[in-house]
mmCIF file of C-alpha atoms in Angstrom:
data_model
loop_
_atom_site.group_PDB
_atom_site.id
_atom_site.type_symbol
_atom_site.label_atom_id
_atom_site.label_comp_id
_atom_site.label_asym_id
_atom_site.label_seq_id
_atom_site.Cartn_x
_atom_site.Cartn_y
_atom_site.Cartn_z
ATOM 1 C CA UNK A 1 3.245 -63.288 12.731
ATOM 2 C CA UNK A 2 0.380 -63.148 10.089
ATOM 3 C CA UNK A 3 -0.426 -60.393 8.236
ATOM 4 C CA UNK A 4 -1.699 -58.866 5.203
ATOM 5 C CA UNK A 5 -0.820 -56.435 3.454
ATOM 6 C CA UNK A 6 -2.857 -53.458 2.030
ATOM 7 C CA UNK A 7 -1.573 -50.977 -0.889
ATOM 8 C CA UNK A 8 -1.863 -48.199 -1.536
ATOM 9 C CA UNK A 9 -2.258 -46.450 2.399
ATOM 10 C CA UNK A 10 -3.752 -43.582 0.809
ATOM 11 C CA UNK A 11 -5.025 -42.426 -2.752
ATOM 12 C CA UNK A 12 -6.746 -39.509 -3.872
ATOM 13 C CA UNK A 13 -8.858 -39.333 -7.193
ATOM 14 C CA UNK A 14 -11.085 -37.097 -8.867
ATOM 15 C CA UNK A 15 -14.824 -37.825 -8.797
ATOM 16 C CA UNK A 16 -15.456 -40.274 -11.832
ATOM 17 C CA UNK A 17 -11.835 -41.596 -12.071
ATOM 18 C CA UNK A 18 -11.478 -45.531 -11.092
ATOM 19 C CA UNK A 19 -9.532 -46.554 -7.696
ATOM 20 C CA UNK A 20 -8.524 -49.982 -7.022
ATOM 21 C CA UNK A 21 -6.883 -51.229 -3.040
ATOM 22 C CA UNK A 22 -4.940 -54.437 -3.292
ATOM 23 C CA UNK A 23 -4.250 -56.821 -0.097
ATOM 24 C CA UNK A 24 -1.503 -59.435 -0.622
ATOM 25 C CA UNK A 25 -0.279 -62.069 1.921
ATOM 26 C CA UNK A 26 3.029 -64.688 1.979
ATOM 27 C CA UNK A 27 0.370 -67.491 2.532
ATOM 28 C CA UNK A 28 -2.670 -68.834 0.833
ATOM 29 C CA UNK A 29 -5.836 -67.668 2.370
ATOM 30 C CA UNK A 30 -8.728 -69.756 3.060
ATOM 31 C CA UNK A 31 -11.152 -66.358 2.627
ATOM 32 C CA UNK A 32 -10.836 -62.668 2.712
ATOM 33 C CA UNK A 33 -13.238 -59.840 3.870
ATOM 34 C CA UNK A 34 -13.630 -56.499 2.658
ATOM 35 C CA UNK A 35 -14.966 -53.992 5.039
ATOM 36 C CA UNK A 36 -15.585 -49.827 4.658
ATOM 37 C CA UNK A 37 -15.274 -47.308 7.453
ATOM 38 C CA UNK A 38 -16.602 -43.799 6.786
ATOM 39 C CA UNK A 39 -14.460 -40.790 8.583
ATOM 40 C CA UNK A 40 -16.073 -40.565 12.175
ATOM 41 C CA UNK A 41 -18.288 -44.314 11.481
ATOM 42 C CA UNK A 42 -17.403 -47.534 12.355
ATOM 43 C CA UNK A 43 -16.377 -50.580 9.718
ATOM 44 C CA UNK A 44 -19.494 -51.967 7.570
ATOM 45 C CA UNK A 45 -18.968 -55.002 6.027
ATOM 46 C CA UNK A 46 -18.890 -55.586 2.120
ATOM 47 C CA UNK A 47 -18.252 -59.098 0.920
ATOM 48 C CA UNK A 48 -16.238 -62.214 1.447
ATOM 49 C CA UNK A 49 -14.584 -64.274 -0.952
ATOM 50 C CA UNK A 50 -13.627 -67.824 -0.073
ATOM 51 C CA UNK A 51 -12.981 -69.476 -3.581
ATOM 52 C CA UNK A 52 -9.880 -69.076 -6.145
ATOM 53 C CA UNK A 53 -10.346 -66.501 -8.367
ATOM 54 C CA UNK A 54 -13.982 -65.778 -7.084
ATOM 55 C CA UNK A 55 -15.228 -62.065 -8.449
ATOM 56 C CA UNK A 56 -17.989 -60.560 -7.441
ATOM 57 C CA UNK A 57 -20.076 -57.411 -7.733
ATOM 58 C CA UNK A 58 -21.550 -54.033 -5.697
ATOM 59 C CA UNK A 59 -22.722 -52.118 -8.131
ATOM 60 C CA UNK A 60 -19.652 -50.090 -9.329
ATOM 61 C CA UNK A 61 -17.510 -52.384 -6.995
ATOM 62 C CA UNK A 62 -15.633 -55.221 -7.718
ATOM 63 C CA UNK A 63 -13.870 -57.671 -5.221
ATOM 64 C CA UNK A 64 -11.778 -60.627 -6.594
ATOM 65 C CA UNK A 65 -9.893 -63.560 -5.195
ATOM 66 C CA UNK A 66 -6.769 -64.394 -7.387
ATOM 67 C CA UNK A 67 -6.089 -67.793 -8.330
ATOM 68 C CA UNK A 68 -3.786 -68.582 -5.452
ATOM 69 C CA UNK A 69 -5.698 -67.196 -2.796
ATOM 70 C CA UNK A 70 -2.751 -64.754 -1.772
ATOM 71 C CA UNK A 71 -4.082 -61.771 -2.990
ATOM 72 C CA UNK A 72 -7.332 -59.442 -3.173
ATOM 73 C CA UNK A 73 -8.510 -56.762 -5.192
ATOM 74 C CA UNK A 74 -11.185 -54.249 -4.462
ATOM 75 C CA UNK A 75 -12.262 -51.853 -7.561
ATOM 76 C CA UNK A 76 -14.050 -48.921 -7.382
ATOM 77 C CA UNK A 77 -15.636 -48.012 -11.056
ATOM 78 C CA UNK A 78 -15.734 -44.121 -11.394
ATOM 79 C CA UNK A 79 -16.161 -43.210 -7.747
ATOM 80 C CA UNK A 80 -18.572 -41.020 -6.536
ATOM 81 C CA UNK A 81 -18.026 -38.735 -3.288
ATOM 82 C CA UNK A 82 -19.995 -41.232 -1.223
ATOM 83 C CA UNK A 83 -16.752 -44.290 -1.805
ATOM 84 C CA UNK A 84 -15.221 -41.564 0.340
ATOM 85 C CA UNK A 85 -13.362 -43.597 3.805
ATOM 86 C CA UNK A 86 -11.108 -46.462 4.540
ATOM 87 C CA UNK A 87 -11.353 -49.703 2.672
ATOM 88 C CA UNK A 88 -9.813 -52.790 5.169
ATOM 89 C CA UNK A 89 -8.959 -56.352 4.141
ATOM 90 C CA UNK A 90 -9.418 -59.008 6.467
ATOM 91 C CA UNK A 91 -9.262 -63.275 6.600
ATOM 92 C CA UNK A 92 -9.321 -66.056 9.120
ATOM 93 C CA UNK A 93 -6.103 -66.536 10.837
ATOM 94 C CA UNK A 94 -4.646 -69.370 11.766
ATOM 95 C CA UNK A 95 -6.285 -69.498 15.175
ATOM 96 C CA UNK A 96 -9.529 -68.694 14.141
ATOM 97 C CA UNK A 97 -9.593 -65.231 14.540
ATOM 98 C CA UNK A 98 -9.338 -62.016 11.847
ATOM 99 C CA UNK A 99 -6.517 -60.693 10.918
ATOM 100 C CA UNK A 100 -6.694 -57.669 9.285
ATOM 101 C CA UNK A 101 -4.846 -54.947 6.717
ATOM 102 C CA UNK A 102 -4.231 -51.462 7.711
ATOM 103 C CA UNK A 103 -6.658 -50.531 5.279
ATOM 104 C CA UNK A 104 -6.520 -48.019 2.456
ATOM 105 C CA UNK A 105 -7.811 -44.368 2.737
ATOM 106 C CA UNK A 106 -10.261 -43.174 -0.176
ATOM 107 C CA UNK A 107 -10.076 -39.274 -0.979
ATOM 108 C CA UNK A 108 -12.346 -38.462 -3.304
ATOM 109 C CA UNK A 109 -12.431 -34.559 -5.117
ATOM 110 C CA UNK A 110 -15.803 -33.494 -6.241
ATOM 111 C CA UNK P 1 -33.095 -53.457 14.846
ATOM 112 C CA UNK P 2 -30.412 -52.276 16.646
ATOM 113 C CA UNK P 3 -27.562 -54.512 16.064
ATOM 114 C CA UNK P 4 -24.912 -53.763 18.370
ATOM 115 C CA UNK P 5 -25.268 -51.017 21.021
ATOM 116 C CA UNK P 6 -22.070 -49.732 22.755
ATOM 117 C CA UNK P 7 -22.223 -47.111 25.616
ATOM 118 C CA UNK P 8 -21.000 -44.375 25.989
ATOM 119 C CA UNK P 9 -20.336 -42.766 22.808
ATOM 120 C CA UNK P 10 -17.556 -40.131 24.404
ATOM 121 C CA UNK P 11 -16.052 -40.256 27.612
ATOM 122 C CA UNK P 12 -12.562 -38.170 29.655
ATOM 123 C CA UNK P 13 -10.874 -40.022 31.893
ATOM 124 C CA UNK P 14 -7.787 -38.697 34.062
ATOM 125 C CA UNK P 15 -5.163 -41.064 34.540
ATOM 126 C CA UNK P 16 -6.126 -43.678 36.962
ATOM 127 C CA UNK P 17 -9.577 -43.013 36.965
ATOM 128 C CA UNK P 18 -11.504 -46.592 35.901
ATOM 129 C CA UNK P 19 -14.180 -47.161 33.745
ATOM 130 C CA UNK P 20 -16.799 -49.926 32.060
ATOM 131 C CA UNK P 21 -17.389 -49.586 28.567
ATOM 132 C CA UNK P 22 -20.763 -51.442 27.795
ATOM 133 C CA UNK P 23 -21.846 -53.545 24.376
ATOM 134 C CA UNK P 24 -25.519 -55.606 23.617
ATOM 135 C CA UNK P 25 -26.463 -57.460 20.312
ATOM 136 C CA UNK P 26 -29.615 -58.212 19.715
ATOM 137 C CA UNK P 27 -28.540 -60.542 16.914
ATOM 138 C CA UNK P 28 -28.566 -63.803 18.394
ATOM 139 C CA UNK P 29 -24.582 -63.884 17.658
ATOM 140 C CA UNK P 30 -21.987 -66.392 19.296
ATOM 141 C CA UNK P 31 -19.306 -63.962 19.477
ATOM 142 C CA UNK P 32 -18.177 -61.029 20.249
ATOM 143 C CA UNK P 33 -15.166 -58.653 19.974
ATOM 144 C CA UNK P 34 -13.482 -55.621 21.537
ATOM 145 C CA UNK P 35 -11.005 -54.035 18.996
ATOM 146 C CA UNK P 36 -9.302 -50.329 19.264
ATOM 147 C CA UNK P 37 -8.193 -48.369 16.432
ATOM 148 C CA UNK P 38 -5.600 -45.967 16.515
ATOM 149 C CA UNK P 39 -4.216 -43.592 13.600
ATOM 150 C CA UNK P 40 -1.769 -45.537 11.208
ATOM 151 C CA UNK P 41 -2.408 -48.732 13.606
ATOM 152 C CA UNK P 42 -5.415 -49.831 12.051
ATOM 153 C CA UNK P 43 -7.933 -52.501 13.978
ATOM 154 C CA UNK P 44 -6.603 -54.459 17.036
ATOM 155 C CA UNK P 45 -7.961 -56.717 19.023
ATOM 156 C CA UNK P 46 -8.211 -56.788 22.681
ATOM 157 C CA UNK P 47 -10.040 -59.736 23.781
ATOM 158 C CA UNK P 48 -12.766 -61.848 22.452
ATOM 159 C CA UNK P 49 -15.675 -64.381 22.966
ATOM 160 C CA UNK P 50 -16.068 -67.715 21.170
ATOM 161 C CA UNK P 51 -19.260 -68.322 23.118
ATOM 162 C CA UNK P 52 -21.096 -67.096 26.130
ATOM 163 C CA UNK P 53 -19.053 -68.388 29.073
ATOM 164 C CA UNK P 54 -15.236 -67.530 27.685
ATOM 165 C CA UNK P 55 -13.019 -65.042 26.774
ATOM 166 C CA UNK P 56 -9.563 -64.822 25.324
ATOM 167 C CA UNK P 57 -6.643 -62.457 24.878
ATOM 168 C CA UNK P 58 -6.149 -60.410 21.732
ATOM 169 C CA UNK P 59 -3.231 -59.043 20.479
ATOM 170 C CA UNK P 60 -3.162 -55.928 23.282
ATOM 171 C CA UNK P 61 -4.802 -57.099 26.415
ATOM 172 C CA UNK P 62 -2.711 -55.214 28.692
ATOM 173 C CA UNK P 63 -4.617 -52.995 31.102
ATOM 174 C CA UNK P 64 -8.143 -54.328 29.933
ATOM 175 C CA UNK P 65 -10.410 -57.121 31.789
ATOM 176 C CA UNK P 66 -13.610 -58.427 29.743
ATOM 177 C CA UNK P 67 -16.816 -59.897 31.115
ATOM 178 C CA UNK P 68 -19.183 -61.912 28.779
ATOM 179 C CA UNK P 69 -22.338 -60.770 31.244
ATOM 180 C CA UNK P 70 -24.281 -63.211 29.159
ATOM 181 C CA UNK P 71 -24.707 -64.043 25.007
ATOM 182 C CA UNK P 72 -25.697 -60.684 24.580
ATOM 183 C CA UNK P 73 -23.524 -58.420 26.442
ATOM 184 C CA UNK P 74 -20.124 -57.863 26.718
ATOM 185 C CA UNK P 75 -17.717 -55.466 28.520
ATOM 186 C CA UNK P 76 -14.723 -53.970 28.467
ATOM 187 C CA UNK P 77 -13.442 -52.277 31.632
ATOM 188 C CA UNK P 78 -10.251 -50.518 32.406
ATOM 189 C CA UNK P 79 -9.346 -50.411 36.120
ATOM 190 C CA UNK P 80 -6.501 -47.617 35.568
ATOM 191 C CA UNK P 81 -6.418 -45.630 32.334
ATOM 192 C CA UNK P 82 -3.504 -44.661 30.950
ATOM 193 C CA UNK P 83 -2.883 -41.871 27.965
ATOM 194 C CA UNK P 84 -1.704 -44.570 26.317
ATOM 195 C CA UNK P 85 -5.312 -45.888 26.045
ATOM 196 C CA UNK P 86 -6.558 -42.851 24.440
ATOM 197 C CA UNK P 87 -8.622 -44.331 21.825
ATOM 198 C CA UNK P 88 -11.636 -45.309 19.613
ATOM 199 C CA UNK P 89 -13.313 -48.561 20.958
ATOM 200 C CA UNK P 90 -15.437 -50.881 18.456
ATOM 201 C CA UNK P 91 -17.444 -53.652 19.933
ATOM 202 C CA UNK P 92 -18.022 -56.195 17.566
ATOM 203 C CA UNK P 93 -20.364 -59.788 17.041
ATOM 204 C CA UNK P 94 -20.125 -62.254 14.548
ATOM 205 C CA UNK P 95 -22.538 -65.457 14.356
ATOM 206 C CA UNK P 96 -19.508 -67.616 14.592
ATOM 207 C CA UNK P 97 -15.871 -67.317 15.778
ATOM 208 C CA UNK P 98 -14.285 -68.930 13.273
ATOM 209 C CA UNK P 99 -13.188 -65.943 11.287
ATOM 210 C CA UNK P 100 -15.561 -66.453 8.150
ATOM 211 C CA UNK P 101 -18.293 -65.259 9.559
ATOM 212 C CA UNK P 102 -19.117 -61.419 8.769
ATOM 213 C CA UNK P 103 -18.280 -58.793 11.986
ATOM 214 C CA UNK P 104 -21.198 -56.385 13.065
ATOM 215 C CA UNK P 105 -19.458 -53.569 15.067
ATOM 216 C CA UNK P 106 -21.238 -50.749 17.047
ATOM 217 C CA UNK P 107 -20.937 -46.897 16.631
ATOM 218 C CA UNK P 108 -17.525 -46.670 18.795
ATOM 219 C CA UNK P 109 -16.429 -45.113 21.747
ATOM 220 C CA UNK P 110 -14.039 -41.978 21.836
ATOM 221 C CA UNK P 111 -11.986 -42.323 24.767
ATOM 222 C CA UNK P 112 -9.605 -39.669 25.692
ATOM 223 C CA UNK P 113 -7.493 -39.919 29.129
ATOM 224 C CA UNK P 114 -5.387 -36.773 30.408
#
């Protein structure tokens, strides 16, 4: 079936260091969506991307789009303990509905 | 504005028992979703509305009935809970179905059956 795929699962930093998740698929997508989950919340989304090599910025994030639309990027400039949660990828399926990464889990040491 | 309301926020069921889980958007939105997310499993989907008047399977429908009530509400009930169903409900709505169209969720629901 479809699916995306989100690396790293997990990654711990130190406050101020960088952190970048990555979601890659077999297929061309026709958009992705980036959504963050606190511990205990629910998922809030962040952006969408639905052009090749589309970048845009958050602040200290940055999502991009690569050129082939197979893969995402989601960068996290010197993170603070509030980027602390789980970042998930999502896109449009083939049948309309979201299909989404397992999402990567942000650790962040004060 | 409240966005999307679920109720309840916790609830213990003992295998067998049943219960309604309830969800309201006040966002005008087309659709709307019931996903659960379990550790290492990440968000799946149960079933979903389009549009006010249908519903569809997700990718784990079994044991779980849906009723679109009307454009704003939408429930999830399970008529015989298993421990297997232990698990945090999101409700979701989107202005569109299509799958480009940003998801709103609510605040969850922490189910736990014994």
């Amino acid at each position: 079936g479809q699916q995306v795929m989100q690396i790293p699962q997990y990654q711990h930093v130190q406050e101020g260091e960088d952190f970048t998740t990555y979601c890659n698929s077999s297929t061309t997508l026709s958009n992705i969506q980036w959504y963050k989950q606190r511990p205990g919340g629910h998922p809030v989304f962040l952006i969408q991307l639905v052009k090749s090599g589309e970048v845009k910025k958050q602040k200290r994030l940055t999502f991009q789009f690569g050129e082939a639309k197979k893969n995402s990027s989601l960068h996290i400039t010197a993170t603070q303990t509030t980027d602390v949660g789980t970042y998930f990828c999502s896109y449009a399926g083939n049948n309309r509905k979201l299909i989404w990464g397992l999402g990567t889990s942000l650790a962040v040491n004060p | 504005n409240a966005g999307v309301t679920q109720t309840p926020k916790f609830q213990v069921l003992k295998t067998g028992q049943s219960m309604t889980l309830q969800c309201a958007q006040d966002m005008n939105h087309n659709s709307m979703y019931w996903y659960r997310q379990d550790p290492g499993m990440g968000l799946r989907l149960i079933y979903y509305s389009a549009s006010e008047g249908t519903t569809d399977k997700g990718e784990v429908p079994n044991g779980y009935n849906v009723s679109r009530l009307n454009k704003r509400e939408f429930s999830l009930r399970l008529e015989s809970a298993a421990p297997s169903q232990t698990s945090v409900y999101f409700c979701a709505s989107s202005e569109i179905g299509t799958g480009h169209s940003p998801l709103h969720f609510g605040n969850g629901t922490r189910l736990t059956v014994t």
